[in-house]
Amino acid sequence: EPTNTYGETKLSMEKMFKWVGRAHGLRYVSLRYFNACGAHVSGQIGEDHNPETHLIPLILQVPNGKREAISIFGTDYDTKDGTCVRDYIHVVDLAKGHISALDKLDKEKQGLFIYNLGTGTGYSVLDMVKAFENATGKDVPYKITPRRPGDIATCYADPKKAKEELGWQATKTLDDMCRDS
């Protein structure tokens, strides 16, 4: 049961793939993941949106002098510190997950496959602020603002099926994600 438009559109696409697959013999793999972060260690690729809406690039704008503080949307969720908890995954782990999924499609002559790619661990917004303060050696001031519609308290992946069927699991740590971001 998706709680927002984003989740509903992803579910709709999986349903469409299923029916097109049945009708036309399409093989597909759907990869569900949550908050991609980090960058390749070469620094050649990374995140750059305009306008920026994602937590980690917004956090990094503070020590880079582009923003005075970040907004935290609600501190009254049923979590350890009251802020939303999400699964963050390094882009390098995601790239390896995509390769594993393509290998699966190459080996299987039929099938519709869905996998969660994640660490299976959730980090709160405040956990992320503290992790980036440690990584950058700079304070990341924040202001508390009202909740956003559709946000749920906790959302993280169960990557067990990807490990069992693809032989894939995330290996990068939160420290790796912060450093490489």
GROMACS .gro file of C-alpha atoms in nm:
model
  181
    1GLU     CA    1   0.000   0.000   0.000
    2PRO     CA    2   0.202   0.300  -0.118
    3THR     CA    3   0.170   0.609   0.100
    4ASN     CA    4   0.259   0.863  -0.167
    5THR     CA    5   0.251   0.928  -0.540
    6TYR     CA    6   0.611   0.818  -0.590
    7GLY     CA    7   0.545   0.473  -0.442
    8GLU     CA    8   0.219   0.438  -0.631
    9THR     CA    9   0.389   0.507  -0.966
   10LYS     CA   10   0.657   0.246  -0.894
   11LEU     CA   11   0.393  -0.016  -0.807
   12SER     CA   12   0.198   0.074  -1.122
   13MET     CA   13   0.508   0.015  -1.335
   14GLU     CA   14   0.565  -0.328  -1.179
   15LYS     CA   15   0.204  -0.421  -1.254
   16MET     CA   16   0.245  -0.299  -1.612
   17PHE     CA   17   0.563  -0.505  -1.654
   18LYS     CA   18   0.382  -0.813  -1.524
   19TRP     CA   19   0.098  -0.784  -1.778
   20VAL     CA   20   0.321  -0.690  -2.071
   21GLY     CA   21   0.543  -0.982  -1.973
   22ARG     CA   22   0.251  -1.221  -1.981
   23ALA     CA   23   0.117  -1.085  -2.308
   24HIS     CA   24   0.446  -1.058  -2.496
   25GLY     CA   25   0.696  -1.283  -2.320
   26LEU     CA   26   0.891  -0.991  -2.177
   27ARG     CA   27   1.152  -1.082  -1.918
   28TYR     CA   28   1.221  -0.813  -1.667
   29VAL     CA   29   1.380  -0.737  -1.337
   30SER     CA   30   1.257  -0.458  -1.114
   31LEU     CA   31   1.501  -0.321  -0.861
   32ARG     CA   32   1.357  -0.145  -0.561
   33TYR     CA   33   1.591   0.080  -0.373
   34PHE     CA   34   1.555   0.383  -0.161
   35ASN     CA   35   1.812   0.655  -0.102
   36ALA     CA   36   2.112   0.626  -0.331
   37CYS     CA   37   2.414   0.817  -0.209
   38GLY     CA   38   2.788   0.840  -0.233
   39ALA     CA   39   2.984   0.869  -0.552
   40HIS     CA   40   3.255   0.683  -0.732
   41VAL     CA   41   3.587   0.736  -0.553
   42SER     CA   42   3.730   0.896  -0.868
   43GLY     CA   43   3.497   1.191  -0.813
   44GLN     CA   44   3.402   1.172  -1.182
   45ILE     CA   45   3.035   1.102  -1.114
   46GLY     CA   46   2.796   1.199  -0.838
   47GLU     CA   47   2.476   1.376  -0.753
   48ASP     CA   48   2.387   1.722  -0.882
   49HIS     CA   49   2.023   1.828  -0.901
   50ASN     CA   50   1.872   2.170  -0.944
   51PRO     CA   51   1.669   2.228  -0.741
   52GLU     CA   52   1.806   1.985  -0.485
   53THR     CA   53   1.556   1.789  -0.274
   54HIS     CA   54   1.759   1.495  -0.139
   55LEU     CA   55   1.885   1.490   0.219
   56ILE     CA   56   2.254   1.414   0.166
   57PRO     CA   57   2.328   1.680  -0.098
   58LEU     CA   58   2.132   1.928   0.114
   59ILE     CA   59   2.339   1.837   0.420
   60LEU     CA   60   2.659   1.882   0.217
   61GLN     CA   61   2.552   2.228   0.105
   62VAL     CA   62   2.597   2.345   0.467
   63PRO     CA   63   2.971   2.273   0.508
   64ASN     CA   64   3.021   2.387   0.147
   65GLY     CA   65   2.878   2.729   0.237
   66LYS     CA   66   2.578   2.710   0.002
   67ARG     CA   67   2.318   2.680   0.278
   68GLU     CA   68   2.302   2.795   0.640
   69ALA     CA   69   2.100   2.499   0.771
   70ILE     CA   70   1.888   2.207   0.659
   71SER     CA   71   1.522   2.148   0.738
   72ILE     CA   72   1.414   1.840   0.928
   73PHE     CA   73   1.052   1.761   0.852
   74GLY     CA   74   0.907   1.649   1.183
   75THR     CA   75   1.056   1.512   1.503
   76ASP     CA   76   0.747   1.334   1.636
   77TYR     CA   77   0.770   1.005   1.445
   78ASP     CA   78   0.774   0.674   1.629
   79THR     CA   79   1.151   0.630   1.591
   80LYS     CA   80   1.444   0.642   1.834
   81ASP     CA   81   1.497   1.017   1.786
   82GLY     CA   82   1.162   1.120   1.635
   83THR     CA   83   1.297   1.174   1.281
   84CYS     CA   84   1.225   0.961   0.976
   85VAL     CA   85   1.435   0.649   0.923
   86ARG     CA   86   1.543   0.546   0.575
   87ASP     CA   87   1.773   0.297   0.404
   88TYR     CA   88   2.071   0.465   0.236
   89ILE     CA   89   2.275   0.271  -0.016
   90HIS     CA   90   2.602   0.353  -0.187
   91VAL     CA   91   2.581   0.401  -0.564
   92VAL     CA   92   2.868   0.157  -0.615
   93ASP     CA   93   2.667  -0.115  -0.436
   94LEU     CA   94   2.370  -0.025  -0.656
   95ALA     CA   95   2.579  -0.054  -0.971
   96LYS     CA   96   2.689  -0.402  -0.863
   97GLY     CA   97   2.326  -0.489  -0.789
   98HIS     CA   98   2.227  -0.384  -1.141
   99ILE     CA   99   2.499  -0.604  -1.288
  100SER     CA  100   2.386  -0.901  -1.076
  101ALA     CA  101   2.028  -0.845  -1.192
  102LEU     CA  102   2.133  -0.833  -1.558
  103ASP     CA  103   2.330  -1.154  -1.510
  104LYS     CA  104   2.013  -1.314  -1.371
  105LEU     CA  105   1.815  -1.208  -1.679
  106ASP     CA  106   2.091  -1.340  -1.904
  107LYS     CA  107   2.073  -1.683  -1.738
  108GLU     CA  108   1.694  -1.714  -1.706
  109LYS     CA  109   1.501  -1.761  -2.028
  110GLN     CA  110   1.173  -1.655  -1.874
  111GLY     CA  111   1.060  -1.477  -1.567
  112LEU     CA  112   0.966  -1.163  -1.389
  113PHE     CA  113   1.198  -1.074  -1.102
  114ILE     CA  114   1.168  -0.815  -0.827
  115TYR     CA  115   1.444  -0.742  -0.577
  116ASN     CA  116   1.501  -0.496  -0.298
  117LEU     CA  117   1.849  -0.349  -0.309
  118GLY     CA  118   1.943  -0.197   0.022
  119THR     CA  119   2.148  -0.240   0.333
  120GLY     CA  120   1.857  -0.361   0.543
  121THR     CA  121   1.951  -0.096   0.799
  122GLY     CA  122   1.769   0.227   0.860
  123TYR     CA  123   1.931   0.554   0.960
  124SER     CA  124   1.737   0.850   1.096
  125VAL     CA  125   1.770   1.200   0.960
  126LEU     CA  126   1.959   1.296   1.275
  127ASP     CA  127   2.187   0.992   1.234
  128MET     CA  128   2.274   1.123   0.888
  129VAL     CA  129   2.340   1.475   1.015
  130LYS     CA  130   2.578   1.339   1.280
  131ALA     CA  131   2.750   1.107   1.031
  132PHE     CA  132   2.818   1.397   0.793
  133GLU     CA  133   2.938   1.618   1.077
  134ASN     CA  134   3.190   1.344   1.159
  135ALA     CA  135   3.289   1.302   0.793
  136THR     CA  136   3.334   1.673   0.723
  137GLY     CA  137   3.450   1.790   1.065
  138LYS     CA  138   3.193   2.072   1.044
  139ASP     CA  139   2.864   2.137   1.219
  140VAL     CA  140   2.545   2.094   1.020
  141PRO     CA  141   2.285   2.323   1.175
  142TYR     CA  142   1.921   2.230   1.122
  143LYS     CA  143   1.577   2.368   1.184
  144ILE     CA  144   1.269   2.165   1.268
  145THR     CA  145   0.978   2.216   1.031
  146PRO     CA  146   0.636   2.046   1.003
  147ARG     CA  147   0.601   1.695   0.865
  148ARG     CA  148   0.558   1.650   0.492
  149PRO     CA  149   0.240   1.481   0.369
  150GLY     CA  150   0.295   1.114   0.284
  151ASP     CA  151   0.614   1.066   0.488
  152ILE     CA  152   0.614   0.751   0.696
  153ALA     CA  153   0.823   0.693   1.007
  154THR     CA  154   1.043   0.407   0.885
  155CYS     CA  155   1.122   0.262   0.544
  156TYR     CA  156   1.413   0.033   0.469
  157ALA     CA  157   1.477  -0.262   0.242
  158ASP     CA  158   1.475  -0.632   0.315
  159PRO     CA  159   1.754  -0.740   0.078
  160LYS     CA  160   1.740  -1.112   0.171
  161LYS     CA  161   1.596  -1.225  -0.164
  162ALA     CA  162   1.866  -1.037  -0.359
  163LYS     CA  163   2.133  -1.206  -0.151
  164GLU     CA  164   1.981  -1.552  -0.196
  165GLU     CA  165   1.894  -1.532  -0.567
  166LEU     CA  166   2.150  -1.286  -0.704
  167GLY     CA  167   2.438  -1.343  -0.465
  168TRP     CA  168   2.437  -0.967  -0.407
  169GLN     CA  169   2.458  -0.767  -0.090
  170ALA     CA  170   2.560  -0.414  -0.003
  171THR     CA  171   2.915  -0.387   0.129
  172LYS     CA  172   2.966  -0.012   0.167
  173THR     CA  173   2.924   0.138   0.514
  174LEU     CA  174   2.766   0.462   0.626
  175ASP     CA  175   3.117   0.602   0.667
  176ASP     CA  176   3.194   0.505   0.306
  177MET     CA  177   2.876   0.679   0.187
  178CYS     CA  178   2.958   0.998   0.377
  179ARG     CA  179   3.323   1.007   0.269
  180ASP     CA  180   3.245   0.938  -0.095
  181SER     CA  181   2.959   1.189  -0.107
   0.00000   0.00000   0.00000
